[in-house]
Coordinates of C-alpha atoms and ligand atoms in Angstrom, one line a residue:
X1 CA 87.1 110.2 77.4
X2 CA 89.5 110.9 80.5
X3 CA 87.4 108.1 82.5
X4 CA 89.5 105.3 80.4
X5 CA 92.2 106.4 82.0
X6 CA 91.3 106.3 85.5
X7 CA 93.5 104.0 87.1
X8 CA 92.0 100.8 88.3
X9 CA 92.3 99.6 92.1
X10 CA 91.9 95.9 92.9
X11 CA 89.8 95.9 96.0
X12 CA 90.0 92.8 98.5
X13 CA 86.3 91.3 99.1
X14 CA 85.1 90.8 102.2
X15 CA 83.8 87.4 103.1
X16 CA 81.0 86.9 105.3
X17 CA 81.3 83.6 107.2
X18 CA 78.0 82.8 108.0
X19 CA 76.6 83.6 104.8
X20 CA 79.5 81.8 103.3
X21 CA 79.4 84.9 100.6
X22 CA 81.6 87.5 99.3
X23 CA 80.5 91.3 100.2
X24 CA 81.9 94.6 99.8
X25 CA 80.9 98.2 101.6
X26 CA 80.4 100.8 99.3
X27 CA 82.8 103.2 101.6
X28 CA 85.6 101.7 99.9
X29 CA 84.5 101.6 96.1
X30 CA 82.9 105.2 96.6
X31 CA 86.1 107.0 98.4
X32 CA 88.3 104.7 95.3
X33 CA 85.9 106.3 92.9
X34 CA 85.4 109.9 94.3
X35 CA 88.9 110.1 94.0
X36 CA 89.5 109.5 90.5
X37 CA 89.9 105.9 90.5
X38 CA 88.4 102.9 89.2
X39 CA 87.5 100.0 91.8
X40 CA 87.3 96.7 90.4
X41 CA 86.6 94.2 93.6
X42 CA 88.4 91.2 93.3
X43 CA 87.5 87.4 93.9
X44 CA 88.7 85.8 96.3
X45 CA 91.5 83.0 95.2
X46 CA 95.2 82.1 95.6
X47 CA 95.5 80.6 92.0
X48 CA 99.0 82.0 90.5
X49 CA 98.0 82.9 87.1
X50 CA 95.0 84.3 88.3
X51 CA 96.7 86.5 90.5
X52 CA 99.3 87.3 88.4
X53 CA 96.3 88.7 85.9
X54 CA 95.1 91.1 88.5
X55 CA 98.7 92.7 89.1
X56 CA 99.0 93.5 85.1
X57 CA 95.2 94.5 85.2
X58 CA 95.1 96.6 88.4
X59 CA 97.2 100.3 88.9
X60 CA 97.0 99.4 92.8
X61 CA 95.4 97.4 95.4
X62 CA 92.9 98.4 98.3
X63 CA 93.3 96.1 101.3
X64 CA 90.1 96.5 103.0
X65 CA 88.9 95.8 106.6
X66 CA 87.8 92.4 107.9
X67 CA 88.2 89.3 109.8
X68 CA 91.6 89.3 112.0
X69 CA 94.8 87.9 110.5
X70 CA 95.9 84.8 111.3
X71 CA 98.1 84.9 114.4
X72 CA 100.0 81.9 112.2
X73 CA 101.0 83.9 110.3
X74 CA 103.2 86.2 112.5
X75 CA 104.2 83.1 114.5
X76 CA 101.2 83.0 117.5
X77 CA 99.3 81.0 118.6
X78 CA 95.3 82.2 118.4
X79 CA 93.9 83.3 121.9
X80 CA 91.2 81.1 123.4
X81 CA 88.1 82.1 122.2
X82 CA 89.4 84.9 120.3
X83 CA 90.2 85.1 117.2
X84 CA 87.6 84.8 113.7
X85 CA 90.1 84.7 110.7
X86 CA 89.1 84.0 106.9
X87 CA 92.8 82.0 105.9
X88 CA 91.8 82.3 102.0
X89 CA 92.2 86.0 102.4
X90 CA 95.4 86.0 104.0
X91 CA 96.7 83.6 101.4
X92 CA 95.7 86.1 98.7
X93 CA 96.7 88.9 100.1
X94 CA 100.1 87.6 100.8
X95 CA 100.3 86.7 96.9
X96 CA 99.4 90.2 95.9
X97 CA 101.4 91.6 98.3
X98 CA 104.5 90.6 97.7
X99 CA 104.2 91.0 94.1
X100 CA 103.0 94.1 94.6
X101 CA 106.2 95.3 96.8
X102 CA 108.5 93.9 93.8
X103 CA 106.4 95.7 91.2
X104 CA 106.3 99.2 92.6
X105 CA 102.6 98.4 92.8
X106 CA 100.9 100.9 95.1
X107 CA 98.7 99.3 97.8
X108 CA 96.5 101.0 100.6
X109 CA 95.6 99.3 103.7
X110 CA 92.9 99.8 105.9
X111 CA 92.4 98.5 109.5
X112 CA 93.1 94.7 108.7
X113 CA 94.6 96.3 105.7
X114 CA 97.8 97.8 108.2
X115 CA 97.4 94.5 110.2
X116 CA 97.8 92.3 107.4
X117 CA 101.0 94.1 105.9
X118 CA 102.7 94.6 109.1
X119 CA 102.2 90.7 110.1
X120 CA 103.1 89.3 106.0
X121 CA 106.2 92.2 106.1
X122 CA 107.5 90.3 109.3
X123 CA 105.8 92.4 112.1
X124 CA 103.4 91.3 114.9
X125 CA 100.3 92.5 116.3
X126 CA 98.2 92.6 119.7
X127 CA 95.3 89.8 119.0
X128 CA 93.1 91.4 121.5
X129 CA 93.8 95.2 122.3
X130 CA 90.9 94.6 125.4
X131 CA 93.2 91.9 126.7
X132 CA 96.6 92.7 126.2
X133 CA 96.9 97.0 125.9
X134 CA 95.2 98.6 128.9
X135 CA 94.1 102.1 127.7
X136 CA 91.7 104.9 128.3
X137 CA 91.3 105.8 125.0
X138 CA 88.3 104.2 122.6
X139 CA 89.3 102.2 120.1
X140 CA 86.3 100.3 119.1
X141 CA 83.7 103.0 118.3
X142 CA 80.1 102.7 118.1
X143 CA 78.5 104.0 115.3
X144 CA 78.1 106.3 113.0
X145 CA 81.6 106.1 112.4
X146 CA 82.4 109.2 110.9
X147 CA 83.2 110.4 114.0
X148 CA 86.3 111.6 116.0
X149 CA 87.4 108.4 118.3
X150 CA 90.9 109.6 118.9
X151 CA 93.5 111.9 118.1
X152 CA 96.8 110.6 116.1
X153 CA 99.8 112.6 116.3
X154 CA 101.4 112.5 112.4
X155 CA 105.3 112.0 113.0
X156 CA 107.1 115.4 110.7
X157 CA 108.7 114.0 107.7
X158 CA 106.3 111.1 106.8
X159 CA 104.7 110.7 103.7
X160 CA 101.6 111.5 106.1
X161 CA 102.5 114.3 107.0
X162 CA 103.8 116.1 103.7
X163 CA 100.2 115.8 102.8
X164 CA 98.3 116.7 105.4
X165 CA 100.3 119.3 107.0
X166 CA 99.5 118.7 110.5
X167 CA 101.1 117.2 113.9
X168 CA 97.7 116.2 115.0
X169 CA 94.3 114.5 114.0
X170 CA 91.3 113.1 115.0
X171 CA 89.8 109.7 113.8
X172 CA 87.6 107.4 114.2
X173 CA 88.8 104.3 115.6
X174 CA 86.9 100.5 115.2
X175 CA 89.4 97.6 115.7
X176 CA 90.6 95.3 118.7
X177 CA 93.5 94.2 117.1
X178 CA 96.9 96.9 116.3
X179 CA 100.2 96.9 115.4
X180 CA 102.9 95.5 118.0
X181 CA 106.2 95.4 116.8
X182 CA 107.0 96.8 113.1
X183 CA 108.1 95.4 110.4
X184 CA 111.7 96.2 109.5
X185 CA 110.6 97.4 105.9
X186 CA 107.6 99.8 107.5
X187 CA 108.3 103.0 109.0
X188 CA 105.0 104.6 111.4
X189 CA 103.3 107.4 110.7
X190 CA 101.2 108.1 113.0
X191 CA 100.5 106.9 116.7
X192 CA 97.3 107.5 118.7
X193 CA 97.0 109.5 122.1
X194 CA 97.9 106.3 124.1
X195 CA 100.7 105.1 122.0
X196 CA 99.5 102.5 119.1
X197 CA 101.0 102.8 115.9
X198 CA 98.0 104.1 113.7
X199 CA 99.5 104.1 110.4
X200 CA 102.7 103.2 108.4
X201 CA 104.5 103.4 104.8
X202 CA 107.1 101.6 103.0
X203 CA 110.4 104.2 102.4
X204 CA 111.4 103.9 98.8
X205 CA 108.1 102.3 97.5
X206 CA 106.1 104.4 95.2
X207 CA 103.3 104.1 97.8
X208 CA 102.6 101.6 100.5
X209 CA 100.3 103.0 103.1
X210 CA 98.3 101.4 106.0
X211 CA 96.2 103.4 108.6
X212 CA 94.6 101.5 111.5
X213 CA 91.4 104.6 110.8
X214 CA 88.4 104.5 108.5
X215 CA 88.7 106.9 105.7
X216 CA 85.9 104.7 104.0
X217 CA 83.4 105.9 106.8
X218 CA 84.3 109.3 106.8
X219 CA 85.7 110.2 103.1
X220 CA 82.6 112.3 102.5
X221 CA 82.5 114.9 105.8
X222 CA 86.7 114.2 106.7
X223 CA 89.1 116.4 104.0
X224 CA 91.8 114.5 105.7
X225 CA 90.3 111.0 104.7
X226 CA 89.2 112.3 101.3
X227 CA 92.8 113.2 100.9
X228 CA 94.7 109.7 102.1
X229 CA 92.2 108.2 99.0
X230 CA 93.4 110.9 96.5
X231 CA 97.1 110.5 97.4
X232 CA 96.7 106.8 96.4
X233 CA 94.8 107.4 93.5
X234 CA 97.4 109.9 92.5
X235 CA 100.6 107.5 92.6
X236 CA 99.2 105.7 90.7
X237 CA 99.4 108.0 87.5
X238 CA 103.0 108.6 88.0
Ligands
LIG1 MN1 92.4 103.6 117.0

């Protein structure tokens, strides 16, 4: 009965705003659960005790894709006109978050996922790549998404790297919003063709990954992708 033990990952809902309803895509459960791990999406709420029940009940926590962070919360102002934001999300995350940095807990973060850590670990972002990063380079695919967008270059000595072996990849790509400045905690892993920061890690954390990619589009037909789920599935067994 080795599927008791598959570790559990807490997976952030998504939140529809017009529906006023809670959602998931099954990209992120399926690459959680092809990679040994059981996905258990979560609620959305910022009561204490509740979310101090998910950190003992979850292994690790999946922060998923989504509306963009509030600019509040790394000290901006919202662009006119620009910016659809779900506050209740950022208030949970930042909950789980933290408690999941003091309890070794490891977390995965994907496109708002990296946004959302860099901005609650003390970083900033571009609100509007369109408007304030002029670039060549696609960032904001159309679909299908398991496609190559851009390449990243992995910096040697990463986390990243040790696993996949390889200076350079291609991803697919589907945000307007990045990383700016870094948090002081984060270290980058990767950085696309026209300098963004594509993905980061916590040094000395048992794992704390974002990547600005889609490994829940492309988990199935991408090794690398497959892989970046397995790696977290993996710590959390240790
Ligand atoms: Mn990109």
């Amino acid at each position: 009965m080795a599927q008791i033990l598959d570790p559990i990952v807490g997976v952030m809902p998504l939140w529809d705003e017009e529906r006023q309803s809670l959602w998931m895509l099954p990209g992120y459960v399926d690459g959680i659960r092809e990679a040994g791990g059981l996905p258990l999406v979560l609620p959305l709420t910022v009561d204490h005790t509740d979310i101090n029940r998910f950190m003992e009940l979850c292994d690790g926590f999946l922060f998923t894709g989504g509306q963009d962070v509030s600019p509040g919360l790394y000290g901006e102002e919202p662009l006119p006109g620009k910016s659809v934001t779900c506050p209740e999300r950022d208030r949970m995350e930042k909950k789980l978050l933290e408690r999941a940095v003091l309890w070794d807990k490891p977390v995965l973060g994907i496109c708002r996922g990296i946004q959302f850590i860099n901005a609650a670990l003390g970083g900033t972002l571009y609100q509007d790549l369109g408007l304030q990063y002029s670039s060549p380079v696609e960032h904001h695919m159309a679909p299908p998404y398991d496609r190559v967008a851009h390449q990243v270059d992995i910096l040697r000595g990463t986390p990243l790297y040790k696993l996949l072996r390889v200076k350079r990849l291609g991803v697919n790509s589907y945000h307007h919003q990045a990383v700016k400045d870094v948090a002081q905690s984060l270290k980058v892993m990767a950085v696309s063709e026209d300098g963004l920061v594509e993905a980061v890690y916590m040094p000395g954390h048992r794992f704390l990954w974002g990547v600005q990619w889609h490994p829940e589009f492309s988990f199935r037909t991408d090794e690398s992708s497959r892989r970046i789920f397995e790696a977290f599935v993996e710590s959390m067994r240790t």
